[in-house]
Short mmCIF file of C-alpha atoms in Angstrom, two decimals:
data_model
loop_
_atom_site.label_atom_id
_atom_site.label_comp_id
_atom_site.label_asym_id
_atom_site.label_seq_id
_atom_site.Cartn_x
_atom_site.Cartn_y
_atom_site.Cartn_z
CA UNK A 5 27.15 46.92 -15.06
CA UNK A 6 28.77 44.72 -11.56
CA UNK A 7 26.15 42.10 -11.79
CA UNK A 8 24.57 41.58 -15.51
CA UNK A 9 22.53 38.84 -13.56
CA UNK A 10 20.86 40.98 -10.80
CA UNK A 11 19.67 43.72 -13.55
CA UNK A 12 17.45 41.64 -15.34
CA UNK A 13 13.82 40.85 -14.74
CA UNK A 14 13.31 36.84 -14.45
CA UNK A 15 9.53 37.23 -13.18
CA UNK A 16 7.35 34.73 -15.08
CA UNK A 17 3.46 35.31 -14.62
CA UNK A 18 2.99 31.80 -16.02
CA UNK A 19 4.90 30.20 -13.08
CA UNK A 20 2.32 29.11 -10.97
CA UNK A 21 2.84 29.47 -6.72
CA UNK A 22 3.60 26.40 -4.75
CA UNK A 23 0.70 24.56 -4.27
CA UNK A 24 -0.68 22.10 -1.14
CA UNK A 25 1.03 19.54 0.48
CA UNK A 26 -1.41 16.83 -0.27
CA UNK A 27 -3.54 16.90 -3.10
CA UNK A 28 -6.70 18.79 -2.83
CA UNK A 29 -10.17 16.44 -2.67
CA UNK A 30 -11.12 15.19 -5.68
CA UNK A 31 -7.71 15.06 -7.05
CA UNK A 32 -7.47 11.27 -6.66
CA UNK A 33 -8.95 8.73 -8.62
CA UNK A 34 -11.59 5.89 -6.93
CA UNK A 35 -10.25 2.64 -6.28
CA UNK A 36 -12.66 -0.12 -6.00
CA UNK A 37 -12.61 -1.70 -2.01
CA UNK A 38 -10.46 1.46 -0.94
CA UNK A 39 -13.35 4.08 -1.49
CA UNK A 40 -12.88 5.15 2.49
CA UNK A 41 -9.95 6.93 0.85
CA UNK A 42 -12.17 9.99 -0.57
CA UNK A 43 -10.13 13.22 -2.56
CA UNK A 44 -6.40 13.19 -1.54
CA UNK A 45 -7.35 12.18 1.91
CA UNK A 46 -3.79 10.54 3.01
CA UNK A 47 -4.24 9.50 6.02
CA UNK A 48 -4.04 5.82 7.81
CA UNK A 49 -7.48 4.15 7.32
CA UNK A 50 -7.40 0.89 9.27
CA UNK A 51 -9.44 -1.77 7.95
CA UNK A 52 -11.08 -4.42 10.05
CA UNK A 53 -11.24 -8.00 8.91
CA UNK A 54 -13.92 -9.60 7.26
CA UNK A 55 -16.15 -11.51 9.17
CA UNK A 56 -14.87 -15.54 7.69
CA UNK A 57 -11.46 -13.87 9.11
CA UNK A 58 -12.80 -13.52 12.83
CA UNK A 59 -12.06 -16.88 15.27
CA UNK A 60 -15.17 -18.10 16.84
CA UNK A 61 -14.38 -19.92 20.56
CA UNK A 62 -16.13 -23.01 21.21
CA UNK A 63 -18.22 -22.97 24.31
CA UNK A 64 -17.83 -24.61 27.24
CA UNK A 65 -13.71 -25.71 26.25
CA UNK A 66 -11.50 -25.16 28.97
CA UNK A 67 -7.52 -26.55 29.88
CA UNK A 68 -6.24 -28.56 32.30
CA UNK A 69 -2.97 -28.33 34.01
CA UNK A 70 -0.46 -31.38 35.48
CA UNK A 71 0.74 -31.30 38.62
CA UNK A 72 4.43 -29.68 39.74
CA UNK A 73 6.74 -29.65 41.86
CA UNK A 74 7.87 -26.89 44.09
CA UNK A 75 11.36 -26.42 43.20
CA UNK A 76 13.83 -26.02 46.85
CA UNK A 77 17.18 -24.11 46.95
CA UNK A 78 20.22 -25.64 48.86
CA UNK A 79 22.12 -23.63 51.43
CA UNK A 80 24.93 -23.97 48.73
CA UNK A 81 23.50 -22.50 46.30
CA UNK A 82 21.51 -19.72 48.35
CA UNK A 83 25.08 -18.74 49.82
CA UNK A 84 26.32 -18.76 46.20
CA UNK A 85 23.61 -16.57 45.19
CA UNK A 86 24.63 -13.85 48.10
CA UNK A 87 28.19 -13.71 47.50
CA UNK A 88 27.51 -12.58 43.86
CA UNK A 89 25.28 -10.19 44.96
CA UNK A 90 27.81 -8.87 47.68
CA UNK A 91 30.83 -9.26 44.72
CA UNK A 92 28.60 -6.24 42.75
CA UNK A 93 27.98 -4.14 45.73
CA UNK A 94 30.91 -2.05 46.12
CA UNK A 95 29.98 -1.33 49.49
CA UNK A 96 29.22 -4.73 51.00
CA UNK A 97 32.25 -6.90 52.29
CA UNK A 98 32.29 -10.71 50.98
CA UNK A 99 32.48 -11.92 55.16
CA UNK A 100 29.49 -12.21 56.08
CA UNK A 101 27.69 -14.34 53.10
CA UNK A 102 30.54 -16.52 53.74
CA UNK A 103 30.19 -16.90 57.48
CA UNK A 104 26.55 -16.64 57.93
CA UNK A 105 25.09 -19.22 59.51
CA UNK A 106 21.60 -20.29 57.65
CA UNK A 107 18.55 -20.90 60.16
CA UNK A 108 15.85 -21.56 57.84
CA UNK A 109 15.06 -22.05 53.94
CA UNK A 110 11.55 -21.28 53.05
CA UNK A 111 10.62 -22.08 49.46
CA UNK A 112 6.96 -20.22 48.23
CA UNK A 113 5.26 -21.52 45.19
CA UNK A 114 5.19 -18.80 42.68
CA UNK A 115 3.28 -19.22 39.33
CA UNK A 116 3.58 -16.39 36.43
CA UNK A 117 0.55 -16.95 33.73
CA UNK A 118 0.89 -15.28 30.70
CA UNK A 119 -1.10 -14.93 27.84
CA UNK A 120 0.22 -14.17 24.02
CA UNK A 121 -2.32 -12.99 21.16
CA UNK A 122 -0.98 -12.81 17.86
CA UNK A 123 -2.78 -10.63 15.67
CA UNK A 124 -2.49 -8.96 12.77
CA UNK A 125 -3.74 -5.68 11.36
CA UNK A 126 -4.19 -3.94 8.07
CA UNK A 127 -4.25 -0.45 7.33
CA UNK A 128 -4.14 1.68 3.81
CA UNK A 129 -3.42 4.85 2.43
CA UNK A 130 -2.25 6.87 -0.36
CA UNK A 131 1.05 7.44 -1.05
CA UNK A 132 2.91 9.17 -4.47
CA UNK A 133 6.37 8.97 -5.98
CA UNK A 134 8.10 10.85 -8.68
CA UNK A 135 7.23 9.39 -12.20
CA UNK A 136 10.63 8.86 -13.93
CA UNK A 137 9.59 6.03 -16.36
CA UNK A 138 8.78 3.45 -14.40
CA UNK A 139 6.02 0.74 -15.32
CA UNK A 140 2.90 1.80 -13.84
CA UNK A 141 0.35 -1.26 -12.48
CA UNK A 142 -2.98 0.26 -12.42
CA UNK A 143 -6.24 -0.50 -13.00
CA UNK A 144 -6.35 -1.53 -16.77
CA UNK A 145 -4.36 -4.49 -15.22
CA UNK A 146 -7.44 -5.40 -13.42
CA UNK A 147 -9.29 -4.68 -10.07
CA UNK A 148 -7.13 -4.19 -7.16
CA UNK A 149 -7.77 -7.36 -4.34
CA UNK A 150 -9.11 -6.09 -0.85
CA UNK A 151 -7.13 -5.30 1.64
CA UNK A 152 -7.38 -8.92 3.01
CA UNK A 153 -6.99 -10.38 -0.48
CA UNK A 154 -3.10 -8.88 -0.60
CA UNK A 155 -0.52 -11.59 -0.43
CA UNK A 156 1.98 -10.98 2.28
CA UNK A 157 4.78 -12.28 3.90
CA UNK A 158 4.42 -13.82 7.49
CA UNK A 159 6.81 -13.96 10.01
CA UNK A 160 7.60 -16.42 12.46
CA UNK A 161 4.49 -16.66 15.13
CA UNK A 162 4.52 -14.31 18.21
CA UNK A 163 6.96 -11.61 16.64
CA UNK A 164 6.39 -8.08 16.00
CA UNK A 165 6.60 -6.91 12.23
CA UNK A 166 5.36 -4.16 9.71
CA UNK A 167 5.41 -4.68 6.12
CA UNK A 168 4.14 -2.07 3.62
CA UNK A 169 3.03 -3.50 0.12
CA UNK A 170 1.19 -1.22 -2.70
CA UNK A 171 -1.54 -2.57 -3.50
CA UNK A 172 -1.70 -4.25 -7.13
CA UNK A 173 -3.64 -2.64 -10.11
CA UNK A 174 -4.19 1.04 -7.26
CA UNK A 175 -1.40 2.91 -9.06
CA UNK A 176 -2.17 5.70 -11.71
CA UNK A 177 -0.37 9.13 -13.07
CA UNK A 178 -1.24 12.70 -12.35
CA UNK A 179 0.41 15.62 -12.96
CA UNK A 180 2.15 17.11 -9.44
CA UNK A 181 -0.38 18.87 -7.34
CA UNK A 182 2.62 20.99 -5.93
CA UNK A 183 3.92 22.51 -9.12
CA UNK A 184 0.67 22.23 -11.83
CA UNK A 185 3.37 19.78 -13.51
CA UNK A 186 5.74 22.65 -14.31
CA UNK A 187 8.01 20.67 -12.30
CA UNK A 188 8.88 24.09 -10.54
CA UNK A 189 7.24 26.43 -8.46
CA UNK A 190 7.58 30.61 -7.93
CA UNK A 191 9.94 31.23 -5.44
CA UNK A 192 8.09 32.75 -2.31
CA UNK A 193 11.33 34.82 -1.07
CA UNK A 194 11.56 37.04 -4.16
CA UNK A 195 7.88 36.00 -5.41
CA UNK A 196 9.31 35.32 -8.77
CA UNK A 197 11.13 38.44 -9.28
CA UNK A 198 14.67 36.83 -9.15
CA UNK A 199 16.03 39.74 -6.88
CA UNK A 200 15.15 41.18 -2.92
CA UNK A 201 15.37 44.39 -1.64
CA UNK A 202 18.88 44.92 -0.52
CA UNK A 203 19.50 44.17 3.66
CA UNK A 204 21.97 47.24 3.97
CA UNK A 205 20.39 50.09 1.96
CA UNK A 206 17.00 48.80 2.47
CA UNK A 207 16.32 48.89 -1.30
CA UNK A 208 17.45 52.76 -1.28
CA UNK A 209 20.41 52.39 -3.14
CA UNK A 210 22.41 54.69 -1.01
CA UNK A 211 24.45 54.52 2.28
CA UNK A 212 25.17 57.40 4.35
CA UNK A 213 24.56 59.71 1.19
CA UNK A 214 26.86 57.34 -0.57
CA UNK A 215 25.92 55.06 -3.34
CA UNK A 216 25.35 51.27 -1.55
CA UNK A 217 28.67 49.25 -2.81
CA UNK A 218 26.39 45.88 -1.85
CA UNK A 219 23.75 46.28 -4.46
CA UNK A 220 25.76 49.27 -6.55
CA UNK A 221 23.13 51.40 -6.24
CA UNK A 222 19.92 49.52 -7.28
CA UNK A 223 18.50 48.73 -4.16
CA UNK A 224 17.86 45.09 -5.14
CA UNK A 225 19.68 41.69 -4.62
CA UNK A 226 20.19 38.00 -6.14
CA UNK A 227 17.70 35.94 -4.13
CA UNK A 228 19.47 33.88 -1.95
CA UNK A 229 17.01 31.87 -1.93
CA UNK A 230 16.17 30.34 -5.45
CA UNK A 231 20.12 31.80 -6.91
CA UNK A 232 18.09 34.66 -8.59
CA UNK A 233 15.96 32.65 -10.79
CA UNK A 234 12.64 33.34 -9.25
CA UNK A 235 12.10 29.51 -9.32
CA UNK A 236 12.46 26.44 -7.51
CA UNK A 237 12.21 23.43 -8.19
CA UNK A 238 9.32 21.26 -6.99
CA UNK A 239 10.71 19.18 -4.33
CA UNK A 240 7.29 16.69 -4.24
CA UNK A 241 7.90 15.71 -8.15
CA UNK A 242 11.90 16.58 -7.96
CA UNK A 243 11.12 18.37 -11.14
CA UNK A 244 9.72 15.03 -13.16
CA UNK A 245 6.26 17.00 -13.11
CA UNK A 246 4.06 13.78 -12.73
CA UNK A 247 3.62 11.60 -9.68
CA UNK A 248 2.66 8.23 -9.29
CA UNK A 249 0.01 7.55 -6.86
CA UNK A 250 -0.77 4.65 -5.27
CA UNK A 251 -2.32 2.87 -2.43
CA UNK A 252 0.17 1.47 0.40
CA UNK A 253 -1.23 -1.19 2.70
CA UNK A 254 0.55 -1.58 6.20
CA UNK A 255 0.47 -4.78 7.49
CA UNK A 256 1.16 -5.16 10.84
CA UNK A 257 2.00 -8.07 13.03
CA UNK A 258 1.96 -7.55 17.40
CA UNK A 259 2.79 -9.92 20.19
CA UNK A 260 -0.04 -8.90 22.74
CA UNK A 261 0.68 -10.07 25.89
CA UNK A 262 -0.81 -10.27 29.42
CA UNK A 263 1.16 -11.23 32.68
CA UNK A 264 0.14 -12.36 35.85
CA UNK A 265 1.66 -13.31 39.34
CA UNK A 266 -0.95 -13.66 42.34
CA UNK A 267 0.70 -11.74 45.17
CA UNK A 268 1.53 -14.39 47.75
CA UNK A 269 4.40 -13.20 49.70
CA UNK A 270 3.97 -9.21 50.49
CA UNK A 271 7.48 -8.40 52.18
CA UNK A 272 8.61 -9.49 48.29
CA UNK A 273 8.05 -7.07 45.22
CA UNK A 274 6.20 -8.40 42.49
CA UNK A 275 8.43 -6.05 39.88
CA UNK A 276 11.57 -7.84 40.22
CA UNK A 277 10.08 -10.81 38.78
CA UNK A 278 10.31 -9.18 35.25
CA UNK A 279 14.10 -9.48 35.44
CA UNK A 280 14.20 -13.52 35.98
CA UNK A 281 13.02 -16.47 34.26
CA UNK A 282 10.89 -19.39 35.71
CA UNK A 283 10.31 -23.01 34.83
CA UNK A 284 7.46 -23.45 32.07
CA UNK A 285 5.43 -26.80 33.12
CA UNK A 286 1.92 -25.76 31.14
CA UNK A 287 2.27 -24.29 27.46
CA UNK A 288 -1.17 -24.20 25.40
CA UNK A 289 -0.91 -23.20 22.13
CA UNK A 290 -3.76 -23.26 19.22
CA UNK A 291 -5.27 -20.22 17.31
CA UNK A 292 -7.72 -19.74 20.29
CA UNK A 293 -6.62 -21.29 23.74
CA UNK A 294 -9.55 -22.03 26.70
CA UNK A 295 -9.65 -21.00 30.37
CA UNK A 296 -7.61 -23.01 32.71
CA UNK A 297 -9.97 -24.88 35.25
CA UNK A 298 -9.40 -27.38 38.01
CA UNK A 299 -5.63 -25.41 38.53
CA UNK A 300 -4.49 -25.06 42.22
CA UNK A 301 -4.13 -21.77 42.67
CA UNK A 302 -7.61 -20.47 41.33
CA UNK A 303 -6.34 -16.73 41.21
CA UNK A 304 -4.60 -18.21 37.77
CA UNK A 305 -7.75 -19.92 36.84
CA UNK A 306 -9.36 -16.83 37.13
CA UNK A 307 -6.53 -14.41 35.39
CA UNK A 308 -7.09 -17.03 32.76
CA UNK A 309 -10.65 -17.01 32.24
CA UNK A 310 -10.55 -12.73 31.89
CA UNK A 311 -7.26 -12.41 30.12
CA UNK A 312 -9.06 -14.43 27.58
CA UNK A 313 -12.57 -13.26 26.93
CA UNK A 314 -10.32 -8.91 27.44
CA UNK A 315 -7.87 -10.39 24.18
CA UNK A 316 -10.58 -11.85 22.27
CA UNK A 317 -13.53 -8.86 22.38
CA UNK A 318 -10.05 -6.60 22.45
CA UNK A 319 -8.51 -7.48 19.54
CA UNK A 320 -10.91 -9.63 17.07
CA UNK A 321 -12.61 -6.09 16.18
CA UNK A 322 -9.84 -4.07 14.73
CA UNK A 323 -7.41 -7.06 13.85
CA UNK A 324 -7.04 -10.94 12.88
CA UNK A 325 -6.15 -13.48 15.66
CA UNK A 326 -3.60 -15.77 14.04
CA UNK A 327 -2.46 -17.45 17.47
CA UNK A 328 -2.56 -17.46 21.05
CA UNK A 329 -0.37 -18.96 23.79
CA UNK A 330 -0.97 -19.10 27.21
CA UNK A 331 1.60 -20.61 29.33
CA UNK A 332 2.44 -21.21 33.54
CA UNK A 333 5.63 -21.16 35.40
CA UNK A 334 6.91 -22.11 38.54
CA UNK A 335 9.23 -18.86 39.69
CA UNK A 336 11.50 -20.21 42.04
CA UNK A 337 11.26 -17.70 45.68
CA UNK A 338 12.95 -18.36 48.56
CA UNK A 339 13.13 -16.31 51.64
CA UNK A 340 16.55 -17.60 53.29
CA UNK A 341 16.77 -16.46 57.34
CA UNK A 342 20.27 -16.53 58.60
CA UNK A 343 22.66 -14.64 61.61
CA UNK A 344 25.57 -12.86 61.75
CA UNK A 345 27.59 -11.41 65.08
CA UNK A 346 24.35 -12.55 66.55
CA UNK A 347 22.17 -10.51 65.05
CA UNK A 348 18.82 -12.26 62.59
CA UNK A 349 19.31 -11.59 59.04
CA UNK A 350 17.03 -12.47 55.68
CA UNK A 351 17.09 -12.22 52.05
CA UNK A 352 15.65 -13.91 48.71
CA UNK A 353 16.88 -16.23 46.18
CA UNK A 354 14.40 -15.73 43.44
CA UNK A 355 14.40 -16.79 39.67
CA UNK A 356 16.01 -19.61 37.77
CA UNK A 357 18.93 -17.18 37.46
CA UNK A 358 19.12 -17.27 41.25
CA UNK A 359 18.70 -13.35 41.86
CA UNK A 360 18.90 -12.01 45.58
CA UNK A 361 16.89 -9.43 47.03
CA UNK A 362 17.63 -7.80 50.59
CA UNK A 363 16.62 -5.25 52.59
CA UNK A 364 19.63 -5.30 54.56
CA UNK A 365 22.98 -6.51 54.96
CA UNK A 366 25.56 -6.59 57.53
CA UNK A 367 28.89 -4.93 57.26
CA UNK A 368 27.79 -2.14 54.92
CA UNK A 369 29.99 1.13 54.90
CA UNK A 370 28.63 4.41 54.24
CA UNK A 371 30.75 6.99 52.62
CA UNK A 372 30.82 9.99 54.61
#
């Protein structure tokens, strides 16, 4: 015979078929304070903190805020500001921001409040690895903590972070739900048999009343697939037969935030004051902050009040508040008003990085 391999009969009835993804219900032991996790249900259960864990505001607490100063911008520096704005506009020419003559400097007061919650959540669910030896902790090394009780690491305050930690005295061995721990499954391509019908003679054995030189005649092929040995080998277990199982807890740490700037100046768009800093004069920090009262500018007294009670009935149900912030800044706007050739002219200085805006300028080309 051309291939001793492909005439020989490698089906094994005892080879079980691949079996599901997950393992079936019931497949799973109970763990005590994780029995949301029912069968081999895998997915994310999030788990809300207990009720000592939940912040309680104080009634009646509110903030106050010192007075400040409206910053001003000198012509220098508003001229300054142009001509590197002009410099990265290819089609503006550098004369006129040097020539211009200024006719007024109007400085708004601009305040940004913004509000940072600090929570953190916990969720859990099952996850498996290969057993290859490894010490197993599970529950004959006591009862596993709640999902509250698990020591983590924190990071610093107002930073996002996920940490995943398996969850002490949760882990235990089973034999792979994908293979029946055989540590290899029947090969669905040949269904065990080794060998496929053969592409060119359709499993005939002959060609154009010629014996078929691919399969010399027999009609069948290697399997491509598993190499002709009807098996594969179980890529959940990676052959080891036995998984660990265990419960993974995801810890999760977000920076929920909530900006404000009251729209005082319409001709100016609020969106560009993402791009620029502003000078922080108020900065209130404690595990729950208070609405701002007696404050100027009562639109921020307001954003205050609702940004507030939105984080707290928000975010104390599903997670833990570890820390808010809530913080005002002075955004320094200018609307400069100058001529050129005679003609009015106007633009803004905004930001502590001294940003322009404009409409138009004069002396711009277009590119025919």
């Amino acid at each position: 015979m051309d291939d001793k391999d492909e005439d020989t009969d490698t089906f094994d009835p005892n080879l079980p078929e691949e079996g599901p993804s997950a393992p079936p219900p019931g497949w799973l032991d109970s763990v005590t304070g994780y029995e949301e996790h029912t069968g081999g249900d895998c997915t994310d259960q999030i788990c809300p903190p207990p009720p000592d864990f939940v912040p309680k505001p104080e009634n009646d607490k509110n903030a106050s805020v010192p007075n400040v100063m409206v910053p001003t911008v000198s012509e220098d520096v508003a001229r300054d500001a142009l001509l590197q704005f002009v410099g990265k506009k290819w089609t503006y020419s550098s004369k006129p921001a040097k020539n211009l003559i200024f006719k007024e400097l109007t400085p708004f007061t601009v305040y940004r409040y913004r509000l940072e919650t600090f929570t953190e959540s916990r969720s859990s669910a099952w996850e498996s690895e290969p057993h290859t030896g490894q010490c197993v902790d599970g529950p004959q090394n006591g009862v596993s903590p709640p999902p509250w009780n698990v020591q983590v690491s924190y990071p610093p305050k107002f930073t996002n972070a996920v940490q995943k930690i398996r969850v002490p005295h949760s882990s235990f061995i089973k034999p792979c739900h994908r293979c029946h721990g055989n540590g290899k499954v029947r090969c669905t391509h040949c269904r065990g048999q080794g060998l496929t019908r053969c592409m060119f003679c359709h499993g005939s054995g002959h060609s154009r009343n010629r014996r078929c030189t691919t399969c010399h005649g027999r009609g069948r092929k290697r399997c491509v697939s598993c190499h002709g040995k009807g098996y594969k080998g179980c890529l959940t277990c990676n052959g080891y037969r036995n998984l660990v199982h265990f419960i993974q807890l995801t810890v999760t740490w977000k920076n929920q935030m909530f900006e404000f700037i009251p729209n005082r100046v319409p001709e100016f768009p609020l969106k560009k004051f993402e791009k620029v800093s502003g000078e922080a004069f108020f900065v209130d920090e404690n595990l729950l902050v208070y609405p701002i009262e007696g404050f100027p500018d009562q639109d921020i007294c307001d954003a205050s009040k609702e940004a507030i009670q939105n984080h707290l009935l928000k975010y104390s149900a599903v997670s833990r508040i570890l820390q808010q912030r809530q913080t005002i800044e002075l955004v320094p706007l200018t609307h400069v008003y100058y001529a050129y050739s005679g003609k009015d002219y106007d633009y803004f200085v905004f930001g502590r990085e001294n940003k322009v805006h404009t409409t138009k300028y004069p002396s711009s080309c277009s590119i025919l």
